[in-house]
Short mmCIF file of C-alpha atoms in Angstrom, two decimals:
data_model
loop_
_atom_site.label_atom_id
_atom_site.label_comp_id
_atom_site.label_asym_id
_atom_site.label_seq_id
_atom_site.Cartn_x
_atom_site.Cartn_y
_atom_site.Cartn_z
CA GLY X 107 49.72 34.14 81.99
CA ALA X 108 46.91 35.69 83.97
CA GLY X 109 49.03 38.19 85.85
CA VAL X 110 52.38 39.92 85.70
CA SER X 111 55.13 37.38 86.21
CA GLN X 112 58.54 38.25 87.63
CA THR X 113 61.67 36.15 87.98
CA PRO X 114 63.57 35.50 90.10
CA SER X 115 61.37 36.01 93.12
CA ASN X 116 64.48 36.30 95.30
CA LYS X 117 68.05 37.11 94.40
CA VAL X 118 71.04 37.42 96.70
CA THR X 119 74.16 38.77 95.07
CA GLU X 120 77.53 40.08 96.12
CA LYS X 121 78.43 43.71 95.92
CA GLY X 122 79.86 44.56 92.53
CA LYS X 123 78.09 41.78 90.64
CA TYR X 124 75.72 42.15 87.70
CA VAL X 125 72.03 41.28 88.06
CA GLU X 126 69.16 40.80 85.64
CA LEU X 127 65.52 40.81 86.67
CA ARG X 128 62.87 39.64 84.25
CA CYS X 129 59.25 40.68 83.82
CA ASP X 130 56.52 39.08 81.71
CA PRO X 131 53.51 41.45 81.57
CA ILE X 132 49.85 40.58 81.30
CA SER X 133 49.14 39.31 77.81
CA GLY X 134 48.00 42.12 75.53
CA HIS X 135 49.20 44.92 77.78
CA THR X 136 51.04 47.58 75.83
CA ALA X 137 52.65 49.55 78.62
CA LEU X 138 55.20 48.22 81.11
CA TYR X 139 56.61 49.85 84.21
CA TRP X 140 59.40 49.15 86.67
CA TYR X 141 59.19 50.40 90.23
CA ARG X 142 61.43 49.91 93.24
CA GLN X 143 60.13 49.54 96.78
CA SER X 144 62.36 49.89 99.81
CA LEU X 145 61.31 48.69 103.25
CA GLY X 146 58.55 50.84 104.68
CA GLN X 147 58.20 52.96 101.55
CA GLY X 148 55.82 53.20 98.65
CA PRO X 149 56.77 52.08 95.15
CA GLU X 150 59.18 54.46 93.47
CA PHE X 151 58.98 54.86 89.69
CA LEU X 152 61.99 53.78 87.65
CA ILE X 153 61.07 53.46 83.97
CA TYR X 154 58.09 53.19 81.63
CA PHE X 155 57.88 51.46 78.25
CA GLN X 156 55.40 52.07 75.47
CA GLY X 157 55.90 49.04 73.26
CA THR X 158 59.62 48.54 72.76
CA GLY X 159 60.80 52.04 73.62
CA ALA X 160 61.41 53.63 76.99
CA ALA X 161 59.04 56.61 77.06
CA ASP X 162 60.22 57.80 80.46
CA ASP X 163 63.36 56.63 82.23
CA SER X 164 63.61 59.59 84.57
CA GLY X 165 63.39 57.39 87.66
CA LEU X 166 66.49 55.31 87.01
CA PRO X 167 68.85 56.32 89.83
CA ASN X 168 72.09 56.25 87.81
CA ASP X 169 73.74 54.72 84.77
CA ARG X 170 74.24 51.39 86.51
CA PHE X 171 70.56 50.74 85.90
CA PHE X 172 69.25 49.88 82.45
CA ALA X 173 66.10 48.21 81.14
CA VAL X 174 65.08 46.77 77.79
CA ARG X 175 61.95 45.45 76.16
CA PRO X 176 63.17 44.34 72.75
CA GLU X 177 59.99 42.75 71.41
CA GLY X 178 57.43 44.83 73.22
CA SER X 179 56.50 42.14 75.72
CA VAL X 180 59.04 40.73 78.18
CA SER X 181 61.32 43.26 79.86
CA THR X 182 64.63 42.89 81.66
CA LEU X 183 65.95 45.29 84.29
CA LYS X 184 69.74 45.18 84.42
CA ILE X 185 71.83 46.43 87.31
CA GLN X 186 75.60 46.66 86.94
CA ARG X 187 78.17 46.81 89.76
CA THR X 188 75.51 46.31 92.39
CA GLU X 189 75.75 48.20 95.66
CA ARG X 190 74.22 47.41 99.05
CA GLY X 191 71.90 50.37 98.60
CA ASP X 192 70.33 48.63 95.61
CA SER X 193 68.72 46.10 97.96
CA ALA X 194 64.97 46.43 97.54
CA VAL X 195 61.94 44.83 95.95
CA TYR X 196 61.82 45.51 92.23
CA LEU X 197 58.24 45.60 91.03
CA CYS X 198 57.11 45.24 87.47
CA ALA X 199 53.67 46.38 86.35
CA SER X 200 51.72 46.61 83.13
CA SER X 201 48.67 48.41 81.80
CA LEU X 202 46.43 47.74 78.86
CA ASP X 203 46.87 51.14 77.28
CA VAL X 204 49.71 53.60 76.98
CA GLY X 205 49.58 57.10 78.43
CA TRP X 206 48.80 58.54 81.80
CA GLY X 207 45.98 57.60 84.13
CA ASN X 208 45.80 53.93 83.29
CA THR X 209 45.36 51.33 85.99
CA ILE X 210 48.62 49.48 86.44
CA TYR X 211 48.73 45.88 87.61
CA PHE X 212 51.71 44.66 89.58
CA GLY X 213 53.64 41.43 89.79
CA GLU X 214 54.81 39.94 93.05
CA GLY X 215 58.21 41.54 92.75
CA SER X 216 61.81 40.43 92.75
CA TRP X 217 63.48 40.75 96.14
CA LEU X 218 67.09 41.77 95.59
CA THR X 219 69.60 41.58 98.41
CA VAL X 220 73.14 42.82 97.83
CA VAL X 221 75.60 41.57 100.44
CA ALA P 179 55.13 68.89 91.36
CA GLN P 180 53.04 65.85 92.20
CA LYS P 181 52.94 64.44 95.68
CA VAL P 182 50.87 61.99 97.70
CA THR P 183 50.87 62.15 101.48
CA GLN P 184 49.59 59.41 103.74
CA ALA P 185 50.15 60.86 107.18
CA GLN P 186 49.11 57.73 109.07
CA THR P 187 52.04 55.35 109.19
CA GLU P 188 50.27 52.60 111.14
CA ILE P 189 46.74 52.08 112.38
CA SER P 190 45.61 49.33 114.70
CA VAL P 191 41.93 48.45 115.19
CA VAL P 192 39.90 45.64 116.61
CA GLU P 193 37.84 43.52 114.27
CA LYS P 194 34.45 45.02 113.34
CA GLU P 195 35.61 48.58 113.94
CA ASP P 196 35.38 51.07 111.09
CA VAL P 197 38.64 52.64 109.98
CA THR P 198 39.50 55.52 107.65
CA LEU P 199 42.80 55.82 105.83
CA ASP P 200 43.71 59.36 104.83
CA CYS P 201 45.26 60.46 101.54
CA VAL P 202 46.16 64.02 100.56
CA TYR P 203 47.53 64.76 97.10
CA GLU P 204 49.19 67.67 95.34
CA THR P 205 49.15 68.38 91.62
CA ARG P 206 48.97 71.46 89.40
CA ASP P 207 47.09 69.53 86.74
CA THR P 208 43.34 69.86 86.54
CA THR P 209 42.94 66.39 85.05
CA TYR P 210 44.23 63.47 87.05
CA TYR P 211 43.42 60.03 88.39
CA LEU P 212 43.64 58.75 91.94
CA PHE P 213 44.10 55.15 92.98
CA TRP P 214 44.14 52.93 96.03
CA TYR P 215 46.14 49.70 96.20
CA LYS P 216 46.35 47.03 98.91
CA GLN P 217 49.59 45.19 99.67
CA PRO P 218 48.93 42.16 101.89
CA PRO P 219 51.74 40.31 103.68
CA SER P 220 52.24 38.18 100.56
CA GLY P 221 53.63 41.30 98.91
CA GLU P 222 51.71 41.75 95.67
CA LEU P 223 50.06 45.13 95.18
CA VAL P 224 46.36 44.68 94.46
CA PHE P 225 44.39 47.37 92.66
CA LEU P 226 41.28 48.56 94.54
CA ILE P 227 39.91 51.67 92.83
CA ARG P 228 40.59 54.32 90.18
CA ARG P 229 38.83 57.68 90.24
CA ASN P 230 39.17 60.60 87.86
CA SER P 231 39.29 64.23 88.92
CA PHE P 232 35.94 65.10 87.36
CA ASP P 233 33.97 62.59 89.37
CA GLU P 234 33.59 63.60 93.00
CA GLN P 235 30.85 61.15 93.80
CA ASN P 236 31.63 58.90 96.69
CA GLU P 237 31.95 55.24 95.83
CA ILE P 238 31.01 52.18 97.81
CA SER P 239 32.06 48.62 97.12
CA GLY P 240 30.94 46.20 99.78
CA ARG P 241 32.68 47.17 103.02
CA TYR P 242 34.92 49.64 101.20
CA SER P 243 34.06 53.27 100.49
CA TRP P 244 35.99 56.21 99.15
CA ASN P 245 35.46 59.91 99.76
CA PHE P 246 36.97 62.24 97.14
CA GLN P 247 37.02 65.96 97.99
CA LYS P 248 38.79 68.26 95.54
CA SER P 249 38.35 71.23 97.89
CA THR P 250 40.72 69.61 100.37
CA SER P 251 42.70 67.53 97.83
CA SER P 252 41.83 64.39 99.70
CA PHE P 253 40.83 60.88 98.67
CA ASN P 254 40.12 58.97 101.85
CA PHE P 255 39.37 55.27 102.13
CA THR P 256 37.04 53.77 104.74
CA ILE P 257 36.72 50.12 105.65
CA THR P 258 33.50 49.34 107.48
CA ALA P 259 33.35 46.46 109.95
CA SER P 260 37.01 45.63 109.49
CA GLN P 261 38.19 42.04 109.35
CA VAL P 262 41.53 40.39 110.08
CA VAL P 263 41.97 39.78 106.34
CA ASP P 264 42.01 43.55 105.83
CA SER P 265 45.40 43.68 107.54
CA ALA P 266 47.78 45.03 104.92
CA VAL P 267 49.60 48.13 103.75
CA TYR P 268 47.38 50.45 101.75
CA PHE P 269 48.78 52.87 99.18
CA CYS P 270 47.19 55.92 97.65
CA ALA P 271 48.51 56.96 94.23
CA LEU P 272 48.18 59.77 91.69
CA SER P 273 48.59 59.96 87.92
CA SER P 274 48.13 63.20 86.01
CA THR P 275 48.64 64.71 82.59
CA GLY P 276 52.07 65.83 83.74
CA GLY P 277 53.68 62.50 82.92
CA PHE P 278 53.45 58.76 82.53
CA LYS P 279 54.39 57.84 86.04
CA THR P 280 51.97 56.99 88.82
CA ILE P 281 53.18 58.46 92.11
CA PHE P 282 52.59 56.54 95.33
CA GLY P 283 52.32 57.63 98.91
CA ALA P 284 54.41 55.99 101.62
CA GLY P 285 51.51 53.76 102.63
CA THR P 286 49.49 53.13 105.78
CA ARG P 287 49.95 49.81 107.55
CA LEU P 288 46.64 48.56 108.94
CA PHE P 289 46.53 45.95 111.69
CA VAL P 290 43.16 44.40 112.40
CA LYS P 291 43.15 42.35 115.58
CA ALA P 292 40.67 39.57 116.24
#
């Protein structure tokens, strides 16, 4: 597609449930990022992929969060045992090249609400 | 440590006024990039500009202009003759040789009233 595509656009889940959020980056983009944005805040870095491997996962808040990108394109962010504090917009982004300083292009986000 | 500060939480102007959004950054790296993004009510972050630390020339794109001053670690964004469609949250961001992540400020919400 032309832009970064994220599904679902909205997800409401009960506390304790497992959630998967999917991201399809811009075609040909090598690097993929996940960010989280809480109300009234800027995007907060979670994890960065170069190809299939996670080059930097220092932003994942705890071991309930995990992300994969098995074929170097589509990525899935997985959240286990969801908590109400996980409610936020999860943003996926991609850039043409790997490394620092590249312009990253965002999708519309997946709004997660944990009730 | 890297940090981006956008001290203005909200700004409200009347259409056709000029408005400047402030951005102050912190980094120990001498090589870095600065960015501005726009997030309209629809929610998607839209890239506006990327500037590297070696280029301090001001940039103008239509009604938008950016003033980069390394001496004050600032990268301010001015909208000339604002329009209602400029209403959005604007984010300043920083990426440096210190890592892969791009760090964002908390954003400035701009309201442009007709």
